[in-house]
mmCIF file with all atom_site columns, C-alpha atoms in Angstrom:
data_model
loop_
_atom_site.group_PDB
_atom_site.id
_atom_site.type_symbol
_atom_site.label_atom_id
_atom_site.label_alt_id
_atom_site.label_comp_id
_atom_site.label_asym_id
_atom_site.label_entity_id
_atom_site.label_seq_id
_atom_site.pdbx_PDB_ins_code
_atom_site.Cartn_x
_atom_site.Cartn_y
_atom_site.Cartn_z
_atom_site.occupancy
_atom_site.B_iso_or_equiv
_atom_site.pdbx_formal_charge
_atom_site.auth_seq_id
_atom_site.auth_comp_id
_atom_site.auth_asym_id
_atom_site.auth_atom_id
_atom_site.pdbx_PDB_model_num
ATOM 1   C CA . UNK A 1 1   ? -55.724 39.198 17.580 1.00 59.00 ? 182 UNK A CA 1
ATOM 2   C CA . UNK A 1 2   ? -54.227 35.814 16.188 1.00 74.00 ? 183 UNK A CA 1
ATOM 3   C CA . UNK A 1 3   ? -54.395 35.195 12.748 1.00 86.00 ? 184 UNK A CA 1
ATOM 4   C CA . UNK A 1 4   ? -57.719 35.414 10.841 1.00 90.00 ? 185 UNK A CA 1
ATOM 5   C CA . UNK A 1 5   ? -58.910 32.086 8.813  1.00 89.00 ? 186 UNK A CA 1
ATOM 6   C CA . UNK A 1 6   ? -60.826 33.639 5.798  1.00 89.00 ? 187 UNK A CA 1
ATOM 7   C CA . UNK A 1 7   ? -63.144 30.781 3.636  1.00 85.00 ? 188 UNK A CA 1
ATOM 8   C CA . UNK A 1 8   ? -63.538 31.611 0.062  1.00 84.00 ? 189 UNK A CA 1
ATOM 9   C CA . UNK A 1 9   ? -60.801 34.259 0.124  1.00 88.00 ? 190 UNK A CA 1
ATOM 10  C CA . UNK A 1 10  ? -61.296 34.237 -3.736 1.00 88.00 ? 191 UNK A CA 1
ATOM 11  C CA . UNK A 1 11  ? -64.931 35.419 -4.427 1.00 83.00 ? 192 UNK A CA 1
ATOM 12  C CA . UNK A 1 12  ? -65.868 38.864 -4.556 1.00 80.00 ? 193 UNK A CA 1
ATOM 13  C CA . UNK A 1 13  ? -66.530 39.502 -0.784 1.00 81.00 ? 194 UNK A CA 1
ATOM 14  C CA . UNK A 1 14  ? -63.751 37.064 0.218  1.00 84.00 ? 195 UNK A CA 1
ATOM 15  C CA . UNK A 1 15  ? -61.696 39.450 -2.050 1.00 87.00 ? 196 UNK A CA 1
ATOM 16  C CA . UNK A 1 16  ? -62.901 42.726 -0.118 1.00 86.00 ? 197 UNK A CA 1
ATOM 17  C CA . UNK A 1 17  ? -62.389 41.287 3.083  1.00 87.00 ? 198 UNK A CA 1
ATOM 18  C CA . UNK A 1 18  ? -58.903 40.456 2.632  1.00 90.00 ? 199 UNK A CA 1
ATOM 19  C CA . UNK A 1 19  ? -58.511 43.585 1.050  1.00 90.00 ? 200 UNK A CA 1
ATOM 20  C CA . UNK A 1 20  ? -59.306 45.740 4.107  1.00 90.00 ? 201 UNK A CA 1
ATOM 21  C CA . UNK A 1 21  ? -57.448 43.143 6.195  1.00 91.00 ? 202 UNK A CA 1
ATOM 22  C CA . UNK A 1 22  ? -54.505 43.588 4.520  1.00 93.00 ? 203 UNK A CA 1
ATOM 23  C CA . UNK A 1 23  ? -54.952 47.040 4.612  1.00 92.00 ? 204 UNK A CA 1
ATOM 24  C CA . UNK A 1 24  ? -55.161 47.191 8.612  1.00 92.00 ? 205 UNK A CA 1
ATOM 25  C CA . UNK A 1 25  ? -52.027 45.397 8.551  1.00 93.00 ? 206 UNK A CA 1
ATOM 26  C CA . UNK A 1 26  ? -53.851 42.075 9.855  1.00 93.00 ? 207 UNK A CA 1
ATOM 27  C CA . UNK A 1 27  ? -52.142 38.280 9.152  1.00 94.00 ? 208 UNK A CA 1
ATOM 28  C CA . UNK A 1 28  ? -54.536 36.290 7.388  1.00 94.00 ? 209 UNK A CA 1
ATOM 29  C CA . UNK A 1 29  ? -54.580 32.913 5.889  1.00 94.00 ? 210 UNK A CA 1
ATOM 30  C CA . UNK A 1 30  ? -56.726 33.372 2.650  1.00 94.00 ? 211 UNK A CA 1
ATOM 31  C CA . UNK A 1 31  ? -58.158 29.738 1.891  1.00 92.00 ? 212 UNK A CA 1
ATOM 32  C CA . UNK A 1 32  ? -59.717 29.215 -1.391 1.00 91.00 ? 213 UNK A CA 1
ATOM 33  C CA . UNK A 1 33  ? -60.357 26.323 -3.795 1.00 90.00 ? 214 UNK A CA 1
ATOM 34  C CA . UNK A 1 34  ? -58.925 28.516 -6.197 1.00 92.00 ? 215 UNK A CA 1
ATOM 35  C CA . UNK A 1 35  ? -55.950 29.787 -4.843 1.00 94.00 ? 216 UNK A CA 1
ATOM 36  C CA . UNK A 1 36  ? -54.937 31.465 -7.880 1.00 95.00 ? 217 UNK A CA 1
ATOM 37  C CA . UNK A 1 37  ? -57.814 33.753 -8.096 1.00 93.00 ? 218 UNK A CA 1
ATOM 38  C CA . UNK A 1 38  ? -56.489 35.195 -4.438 1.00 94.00 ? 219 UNK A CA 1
ATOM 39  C CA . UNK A 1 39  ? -54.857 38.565 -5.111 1.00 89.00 ? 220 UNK A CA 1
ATOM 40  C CA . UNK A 1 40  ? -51.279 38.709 -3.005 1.00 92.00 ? 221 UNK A CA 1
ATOM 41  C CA . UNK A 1 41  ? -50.960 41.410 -0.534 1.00 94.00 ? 222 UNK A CA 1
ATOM 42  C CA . UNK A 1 42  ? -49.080 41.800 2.394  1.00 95.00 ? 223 UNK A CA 1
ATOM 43  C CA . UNK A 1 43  ? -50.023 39.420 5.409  1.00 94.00 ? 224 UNK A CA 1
ATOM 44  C CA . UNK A 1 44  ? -51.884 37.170 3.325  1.00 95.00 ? 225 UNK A CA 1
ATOM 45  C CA . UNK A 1 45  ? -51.066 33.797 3.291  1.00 95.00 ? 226 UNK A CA 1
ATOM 46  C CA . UNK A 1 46  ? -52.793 32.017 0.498  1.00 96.00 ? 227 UNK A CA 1
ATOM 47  C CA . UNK A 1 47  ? -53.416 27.858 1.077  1.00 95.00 ? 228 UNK A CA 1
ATOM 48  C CA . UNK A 1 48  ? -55.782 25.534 -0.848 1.00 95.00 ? 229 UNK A CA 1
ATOM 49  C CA . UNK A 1 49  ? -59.101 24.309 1.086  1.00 89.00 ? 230 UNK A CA 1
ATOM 50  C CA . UNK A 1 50  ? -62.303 22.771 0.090  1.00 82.00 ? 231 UNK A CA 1
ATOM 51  C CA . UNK A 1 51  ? -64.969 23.425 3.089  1.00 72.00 ? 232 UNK A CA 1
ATOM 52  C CA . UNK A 1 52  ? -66.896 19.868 1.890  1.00 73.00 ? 233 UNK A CA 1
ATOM 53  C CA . UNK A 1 53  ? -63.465 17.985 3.268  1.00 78.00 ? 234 UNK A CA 1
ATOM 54  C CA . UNK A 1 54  ? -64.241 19.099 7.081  1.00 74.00 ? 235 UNK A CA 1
ATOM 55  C CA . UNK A 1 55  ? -61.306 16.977 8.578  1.00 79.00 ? 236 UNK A CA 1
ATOM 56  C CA . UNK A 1 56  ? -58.937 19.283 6.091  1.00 84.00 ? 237 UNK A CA 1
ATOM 57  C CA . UNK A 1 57  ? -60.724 22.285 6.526  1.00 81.00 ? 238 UNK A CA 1
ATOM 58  C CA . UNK A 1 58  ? -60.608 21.882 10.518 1.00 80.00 ? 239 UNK A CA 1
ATOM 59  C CA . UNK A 1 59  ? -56.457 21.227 10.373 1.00 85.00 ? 240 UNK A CA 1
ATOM 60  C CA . UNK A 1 60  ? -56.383 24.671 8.349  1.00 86.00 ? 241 UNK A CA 1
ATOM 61  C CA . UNK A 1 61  ? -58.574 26.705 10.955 1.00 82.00 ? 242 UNK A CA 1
ATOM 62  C CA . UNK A 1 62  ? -56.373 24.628 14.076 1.00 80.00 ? 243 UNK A CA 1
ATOM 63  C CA . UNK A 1 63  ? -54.347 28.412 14.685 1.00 81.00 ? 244 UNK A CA 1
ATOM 64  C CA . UNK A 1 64  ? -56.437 30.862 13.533 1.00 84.00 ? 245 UNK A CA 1
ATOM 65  C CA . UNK A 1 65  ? -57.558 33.596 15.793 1.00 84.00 ? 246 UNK A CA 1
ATOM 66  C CA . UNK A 1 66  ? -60.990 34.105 14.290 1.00 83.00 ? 247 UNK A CA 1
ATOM 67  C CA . UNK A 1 67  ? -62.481 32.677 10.940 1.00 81.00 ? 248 UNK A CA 1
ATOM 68  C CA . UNK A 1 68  ? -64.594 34.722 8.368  1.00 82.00 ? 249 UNK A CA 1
ATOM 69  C CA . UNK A 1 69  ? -66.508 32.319 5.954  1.00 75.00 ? 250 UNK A CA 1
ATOM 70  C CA . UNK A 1 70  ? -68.150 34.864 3.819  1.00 67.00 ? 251 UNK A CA 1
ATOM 71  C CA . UNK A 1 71  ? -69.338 32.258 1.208  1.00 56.00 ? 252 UNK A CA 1
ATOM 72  C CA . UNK A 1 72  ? -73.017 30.683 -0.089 1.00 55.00 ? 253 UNK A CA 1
ATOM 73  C CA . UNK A 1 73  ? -73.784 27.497 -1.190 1.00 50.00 ? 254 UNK A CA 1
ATOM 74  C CA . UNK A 1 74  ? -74.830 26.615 -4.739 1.00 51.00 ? 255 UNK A CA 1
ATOM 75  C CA . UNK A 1 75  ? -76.696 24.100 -4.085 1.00 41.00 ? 256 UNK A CA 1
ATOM 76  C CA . UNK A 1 76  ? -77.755 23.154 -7.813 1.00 40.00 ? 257 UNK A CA 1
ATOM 77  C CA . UNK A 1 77  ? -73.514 22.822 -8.178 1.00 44.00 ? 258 UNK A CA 1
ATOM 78  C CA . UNK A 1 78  ? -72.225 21.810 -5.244 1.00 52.00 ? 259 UNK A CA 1
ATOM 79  C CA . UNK A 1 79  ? -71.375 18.316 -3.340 1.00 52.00 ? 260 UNK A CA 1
ATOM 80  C CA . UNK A 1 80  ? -70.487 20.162 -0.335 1.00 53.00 ? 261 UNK A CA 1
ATOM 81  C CA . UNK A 1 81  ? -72.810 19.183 3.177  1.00 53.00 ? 262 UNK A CA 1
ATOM 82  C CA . UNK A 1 82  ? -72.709 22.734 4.347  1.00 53.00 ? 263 UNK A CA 1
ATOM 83  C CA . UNK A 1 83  ? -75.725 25.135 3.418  1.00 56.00 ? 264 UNK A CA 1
ATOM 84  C CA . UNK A 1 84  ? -73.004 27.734 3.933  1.00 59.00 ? 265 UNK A CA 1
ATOM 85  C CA . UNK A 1 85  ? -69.249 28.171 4.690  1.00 58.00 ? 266 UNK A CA 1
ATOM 86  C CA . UNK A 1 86  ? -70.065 29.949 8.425  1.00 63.00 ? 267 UNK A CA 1
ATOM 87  C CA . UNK A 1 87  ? -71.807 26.109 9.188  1.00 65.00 ? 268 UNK A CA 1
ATOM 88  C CA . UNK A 1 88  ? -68.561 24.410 7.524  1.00 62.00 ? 269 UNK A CA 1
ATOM 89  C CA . UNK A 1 89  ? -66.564 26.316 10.154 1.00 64.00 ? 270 UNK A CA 1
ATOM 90  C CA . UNK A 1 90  ? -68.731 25.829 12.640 1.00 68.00 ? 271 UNK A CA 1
ATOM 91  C CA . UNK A 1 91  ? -68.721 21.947 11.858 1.00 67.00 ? 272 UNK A CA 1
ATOM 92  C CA . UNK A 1 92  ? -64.787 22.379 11.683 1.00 64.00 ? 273 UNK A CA 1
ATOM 93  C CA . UNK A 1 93  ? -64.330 24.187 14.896 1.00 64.00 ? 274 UNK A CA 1
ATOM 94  C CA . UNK A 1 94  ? -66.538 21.993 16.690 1.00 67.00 ? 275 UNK A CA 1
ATOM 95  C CA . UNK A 1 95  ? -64.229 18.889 15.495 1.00 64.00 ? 276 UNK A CA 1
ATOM 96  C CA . UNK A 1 96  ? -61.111 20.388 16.880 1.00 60.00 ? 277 UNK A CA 1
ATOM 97  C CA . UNK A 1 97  ? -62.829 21.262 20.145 1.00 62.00 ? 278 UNK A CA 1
ATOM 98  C CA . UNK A 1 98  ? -63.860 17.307 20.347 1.00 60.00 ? 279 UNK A CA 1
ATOM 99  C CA . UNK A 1 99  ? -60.380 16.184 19.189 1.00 55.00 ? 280 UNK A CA 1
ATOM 100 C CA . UNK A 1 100 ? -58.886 18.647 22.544 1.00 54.00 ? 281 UNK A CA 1
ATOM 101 C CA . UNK A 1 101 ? -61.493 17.563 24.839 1.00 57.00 ? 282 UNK A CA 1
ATOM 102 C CA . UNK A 1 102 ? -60.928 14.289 24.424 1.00 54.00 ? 283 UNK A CA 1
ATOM 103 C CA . UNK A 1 103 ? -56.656 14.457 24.119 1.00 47.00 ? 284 UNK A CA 1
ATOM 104 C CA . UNK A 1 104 ? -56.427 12.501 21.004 1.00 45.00 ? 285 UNK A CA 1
ATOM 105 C CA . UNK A 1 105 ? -53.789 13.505 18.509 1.00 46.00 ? 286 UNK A CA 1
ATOM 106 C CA . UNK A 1 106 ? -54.785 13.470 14.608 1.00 42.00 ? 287 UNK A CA 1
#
């Protein structure tokens, strides 16, 4: 398997996740809104990403083998459009797959 793409690497089960990943010796780029909050470990690769900005949360998910967006919503304190982060990938992946099928370059 590729890389994975893991969506709030920062909360607690973004944290486990990673953990175990790490552990299994997988490559995984961590993305967080809090980047400092992601604990380093081997085959992590920590980057900044907001899953309300689809257009920047698609270009960080463009080479990622799989994508794990274990994340809610608040919705009393959040602007994001996504009821969860699994839909903001979703809405991301979807965006690449238009920007291939039609051969346009961003």
């Amino acid at each position: 398997m590729g890389r994975i793409g893991l969506i709030g690497a920062s909360g607690n089960g973004g944290a486990c996740i990673l953990k175990k990943r790490s552990d299994r010796g997988h490559s995984v780029t961590a993305i967080a809104r809090r980047v400092d909050r992601i604990t380093t470990l081997p085959g992590i690769t920590a980057l900044y990403g907001d899953m309300a900005d689809a257009e920047q949360l698609a270009s960080l998910l463009a080479r990622q083998g799989a994508v794990v967006g274990p994340v809610q919503r608040r919705w009393a304190h959040s602007t994001c459009p996504f009821r969860s982060a699994g839909q903001g990938a979703r809405f991301a992946l979807n965006r690449l797959a238009t920007i291939a099928r039609t051969n346009r370059r961003r």
